[in-house]
mmCIF file of C-alpha atoms in Angstrom:
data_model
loop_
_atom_site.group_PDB
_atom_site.id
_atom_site.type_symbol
_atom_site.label_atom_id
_atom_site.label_comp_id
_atom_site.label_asym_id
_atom_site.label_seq_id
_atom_site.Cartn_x
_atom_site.Cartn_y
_atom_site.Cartn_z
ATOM 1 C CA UNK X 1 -0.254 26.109 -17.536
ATOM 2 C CA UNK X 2 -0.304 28.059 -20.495
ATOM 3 C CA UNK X 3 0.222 32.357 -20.997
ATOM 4 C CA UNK X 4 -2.643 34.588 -20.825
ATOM 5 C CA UNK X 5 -1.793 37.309 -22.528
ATOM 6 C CA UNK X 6 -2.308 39.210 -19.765
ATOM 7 C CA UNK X 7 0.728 39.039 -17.640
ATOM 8 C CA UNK X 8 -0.431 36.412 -16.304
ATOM 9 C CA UNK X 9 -0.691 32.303 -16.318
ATOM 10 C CA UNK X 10 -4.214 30.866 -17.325
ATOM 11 C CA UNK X 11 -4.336 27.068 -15.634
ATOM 12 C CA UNK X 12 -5.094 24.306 -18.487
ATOM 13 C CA UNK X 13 -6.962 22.442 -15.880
ATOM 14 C CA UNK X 14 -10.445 22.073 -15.882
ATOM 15 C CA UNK X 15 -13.401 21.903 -13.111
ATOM 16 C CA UNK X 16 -14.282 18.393 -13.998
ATOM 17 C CA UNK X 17 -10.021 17.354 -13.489
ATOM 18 C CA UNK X 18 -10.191 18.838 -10.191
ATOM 19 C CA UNK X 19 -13.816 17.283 -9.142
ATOM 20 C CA UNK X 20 -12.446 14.075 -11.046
ATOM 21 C CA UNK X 21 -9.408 14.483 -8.879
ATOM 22 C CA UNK X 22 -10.989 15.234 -5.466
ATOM 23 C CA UNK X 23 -13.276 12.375 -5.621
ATOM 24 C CA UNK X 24 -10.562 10.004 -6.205
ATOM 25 C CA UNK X 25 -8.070 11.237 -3.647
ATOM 26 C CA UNK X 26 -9.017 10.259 0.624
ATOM 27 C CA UNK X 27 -7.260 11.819 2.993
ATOM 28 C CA UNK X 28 -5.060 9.164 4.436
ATOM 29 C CA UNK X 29 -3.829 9.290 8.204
ATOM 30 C CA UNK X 30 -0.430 11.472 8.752
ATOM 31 C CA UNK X 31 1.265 8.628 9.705
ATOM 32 C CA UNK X 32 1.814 5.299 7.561
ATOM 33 C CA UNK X 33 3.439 3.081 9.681
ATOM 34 C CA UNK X 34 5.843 0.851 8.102
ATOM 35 C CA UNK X 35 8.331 0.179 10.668
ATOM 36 C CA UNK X 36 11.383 -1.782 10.140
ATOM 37 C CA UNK X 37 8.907 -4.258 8.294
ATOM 38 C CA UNK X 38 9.407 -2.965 4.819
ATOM 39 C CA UNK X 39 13.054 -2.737 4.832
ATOM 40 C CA UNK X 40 14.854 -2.531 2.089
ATOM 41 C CA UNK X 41 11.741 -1.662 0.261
ATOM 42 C CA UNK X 42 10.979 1.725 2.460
ATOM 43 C CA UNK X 43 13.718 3.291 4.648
ATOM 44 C CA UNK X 44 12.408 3.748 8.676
ATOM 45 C CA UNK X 45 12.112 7.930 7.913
ATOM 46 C CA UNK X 46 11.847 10.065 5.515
ATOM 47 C CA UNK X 47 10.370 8.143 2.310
ATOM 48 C CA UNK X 48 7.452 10.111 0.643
ATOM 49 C CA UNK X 49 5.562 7.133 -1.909
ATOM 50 C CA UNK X 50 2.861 7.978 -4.210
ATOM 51 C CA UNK X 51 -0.290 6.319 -3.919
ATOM 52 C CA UNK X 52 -3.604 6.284 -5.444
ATOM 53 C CA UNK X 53 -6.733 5.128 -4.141
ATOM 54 C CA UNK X 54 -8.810 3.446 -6.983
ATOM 55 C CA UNK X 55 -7.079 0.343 -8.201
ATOM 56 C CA UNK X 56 -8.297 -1.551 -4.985
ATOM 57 C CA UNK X 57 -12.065 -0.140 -5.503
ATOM 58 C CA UNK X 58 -11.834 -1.826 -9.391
ATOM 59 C CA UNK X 59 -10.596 -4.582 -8.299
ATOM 60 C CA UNK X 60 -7.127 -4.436 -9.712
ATOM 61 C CA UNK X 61 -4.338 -5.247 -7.036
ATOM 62 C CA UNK X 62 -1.985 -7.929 -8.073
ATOM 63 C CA UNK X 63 0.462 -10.186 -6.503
ATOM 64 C CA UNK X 64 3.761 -8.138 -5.199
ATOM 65 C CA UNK X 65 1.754 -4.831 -5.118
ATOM 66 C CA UNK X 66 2.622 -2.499 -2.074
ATOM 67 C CA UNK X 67 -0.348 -1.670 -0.666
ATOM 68 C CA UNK X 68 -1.862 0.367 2.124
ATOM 69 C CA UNK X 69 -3.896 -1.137 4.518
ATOM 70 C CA UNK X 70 -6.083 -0.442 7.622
ATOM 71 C CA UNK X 71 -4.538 -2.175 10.396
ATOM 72 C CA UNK X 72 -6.472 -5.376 11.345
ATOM 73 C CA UNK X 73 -4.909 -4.958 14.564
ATOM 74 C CA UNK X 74 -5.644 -1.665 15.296
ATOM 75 C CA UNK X 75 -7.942 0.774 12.986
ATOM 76 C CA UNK X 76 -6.333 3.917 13.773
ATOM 77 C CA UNK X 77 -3.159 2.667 12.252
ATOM 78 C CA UNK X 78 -2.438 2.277 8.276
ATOM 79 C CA UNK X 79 0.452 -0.218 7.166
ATOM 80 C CA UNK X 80 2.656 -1.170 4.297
ATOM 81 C CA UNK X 81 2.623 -4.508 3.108
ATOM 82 C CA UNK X 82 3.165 -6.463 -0.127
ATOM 83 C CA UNK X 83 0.553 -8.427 -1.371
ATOM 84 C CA UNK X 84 1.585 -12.358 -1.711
ATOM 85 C CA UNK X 85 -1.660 -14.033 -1.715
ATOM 86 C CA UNK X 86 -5.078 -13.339 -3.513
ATOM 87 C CA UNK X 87 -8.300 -15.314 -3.024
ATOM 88 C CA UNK X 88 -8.700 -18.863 -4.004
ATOM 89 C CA UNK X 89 -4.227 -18.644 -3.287
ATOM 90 C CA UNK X 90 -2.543 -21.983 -1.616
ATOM 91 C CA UNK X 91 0.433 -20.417 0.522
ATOM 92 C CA UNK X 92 3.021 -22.197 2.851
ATOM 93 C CA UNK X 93 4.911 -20.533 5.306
ATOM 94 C CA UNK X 94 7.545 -20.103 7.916
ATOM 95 C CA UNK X 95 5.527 -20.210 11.553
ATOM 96 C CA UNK X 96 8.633 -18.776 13.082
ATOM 97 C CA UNK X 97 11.531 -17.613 10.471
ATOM 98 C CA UNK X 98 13.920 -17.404 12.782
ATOM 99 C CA UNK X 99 13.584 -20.974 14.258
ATOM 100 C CA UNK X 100 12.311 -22.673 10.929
ATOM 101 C CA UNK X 101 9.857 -24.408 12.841
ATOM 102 C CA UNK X 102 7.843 -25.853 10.332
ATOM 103 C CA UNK X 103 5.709 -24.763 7.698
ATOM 104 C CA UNK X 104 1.972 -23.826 7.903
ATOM 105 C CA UNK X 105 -0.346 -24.171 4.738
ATOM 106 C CA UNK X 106 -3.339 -21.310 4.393
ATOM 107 C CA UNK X 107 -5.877 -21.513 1.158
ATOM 108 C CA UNK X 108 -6.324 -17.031 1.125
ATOM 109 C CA UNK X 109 -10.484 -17.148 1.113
ATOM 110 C CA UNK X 110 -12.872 -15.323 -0.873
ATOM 111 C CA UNK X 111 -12.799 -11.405 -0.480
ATOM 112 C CA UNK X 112 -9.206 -11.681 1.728
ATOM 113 C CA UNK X 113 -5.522 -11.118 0.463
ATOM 114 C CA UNK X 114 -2.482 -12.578 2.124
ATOM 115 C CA UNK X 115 0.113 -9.523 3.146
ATOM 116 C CA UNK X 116 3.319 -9.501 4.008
ATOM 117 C CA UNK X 117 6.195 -7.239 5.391
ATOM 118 C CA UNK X 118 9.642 -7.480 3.011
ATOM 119 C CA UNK X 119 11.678 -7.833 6.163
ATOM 120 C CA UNK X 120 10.385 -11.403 7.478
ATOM 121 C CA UNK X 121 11.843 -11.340 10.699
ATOM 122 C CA UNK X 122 10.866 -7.895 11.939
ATOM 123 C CA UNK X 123 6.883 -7.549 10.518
ATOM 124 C CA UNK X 124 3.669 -8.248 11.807
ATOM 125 C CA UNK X 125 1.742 -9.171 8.964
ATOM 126 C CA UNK X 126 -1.021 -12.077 7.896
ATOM 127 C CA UNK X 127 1.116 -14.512 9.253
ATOM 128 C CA UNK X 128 -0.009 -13.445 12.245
ATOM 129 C CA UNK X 129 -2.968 -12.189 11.988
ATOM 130 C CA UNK X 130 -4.355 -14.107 8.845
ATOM 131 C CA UNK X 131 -5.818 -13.164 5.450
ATOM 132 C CA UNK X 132 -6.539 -9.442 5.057
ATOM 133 C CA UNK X 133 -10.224 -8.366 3.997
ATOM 134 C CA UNK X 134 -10.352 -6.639 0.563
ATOM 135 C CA UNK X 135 -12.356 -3.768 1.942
ATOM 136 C CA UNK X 136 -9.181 -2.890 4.274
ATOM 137 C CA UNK X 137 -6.832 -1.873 1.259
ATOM 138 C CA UNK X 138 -6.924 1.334 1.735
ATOM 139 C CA UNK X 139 -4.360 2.271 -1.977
ATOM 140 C CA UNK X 140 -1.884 1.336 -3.600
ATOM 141 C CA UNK X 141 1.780 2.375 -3.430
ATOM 142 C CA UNK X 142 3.088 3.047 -6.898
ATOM 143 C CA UNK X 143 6.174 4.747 -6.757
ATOM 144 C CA UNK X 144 8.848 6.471 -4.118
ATOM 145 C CA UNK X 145 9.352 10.261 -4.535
ATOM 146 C CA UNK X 146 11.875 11.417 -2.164
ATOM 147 C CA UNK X 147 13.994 10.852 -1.337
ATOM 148 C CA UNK X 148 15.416 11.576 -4.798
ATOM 149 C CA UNK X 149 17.776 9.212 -4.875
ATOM 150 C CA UNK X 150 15.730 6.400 -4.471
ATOM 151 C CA UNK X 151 12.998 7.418 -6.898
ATOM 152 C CA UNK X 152 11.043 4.798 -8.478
ATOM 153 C CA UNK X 153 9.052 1.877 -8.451
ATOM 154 C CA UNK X 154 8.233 -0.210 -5.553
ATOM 155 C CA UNK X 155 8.222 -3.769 -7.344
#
């Protein structure tokens, strides 16, 4: 924003910003459902995170990225998970963390991610429903904006 001169403010932004801008930003649903299955990561209410919706397009999430994914269970729904596993990815775990009933092994195939909620016991995640396709990733989560207290990274 800069003065006009004219008793007024003149924006510094330009047309191509915005289009740049517009094209880049989706309109996500109004709910991102994250349920206890974050926790500590995101609080059950009120947590406003910043996301942007390109990394996943150039191929550029990473292991212990929060993501935002189309539910594989149900469509309409959009969850939080950490990514754990990328293609080509050996991963062992818990079939039951609560009983410790053994460990299952999973090679993450080509195109898929393995997810996973930071609260173990209380997510529904690709331990349940398997590897994630890439084309489900909806964004990636980079930081948390309000509540104020809490701002910052995700990691």
């Amino acid at each position: 924003m800069a003065w006009n001169g004219e008793g007024g403010i003149r924006s510094s932004i330009s047309r191509r910003q915005v289009s740049l801008f517009a094209s880049c930003h989706r309109s996500l649903p109004n709910f991102i459902d994250s349920r206890p299955s974050m926790l500590p990561t995101l609080n059950l209410s009120g947590d406003v995170i910043l996301a942007e919706h390109l990394s996943h397009r150039l191929g550029r999430i990473g292991l212990g990225d929060v993501v935002l994914v189309r539910s594989p269970m149900d469509p309409k729904r959009m969850v939080t998970k950490r990514v754990l596993g990328l293609e080509g990815h050996r991963l062992s775990f818990s079939a039951d963390p609560l009983v410790g009933d053994g460990s299952v092994n999973v090679v993450v195939p080509k195109g898929h991610v393995w997810i996973q909620g930071d609260n173990l016991y209380a997510s529904t995640d690709s331990r349940h429903f398997g590897p994630v396709p890439y084309n489900l990733i909806e964004g990636k989560a980079l930081l948390r904006v309000w509540p104020p207290e809490c701002f910052g990274s995700l990691r």
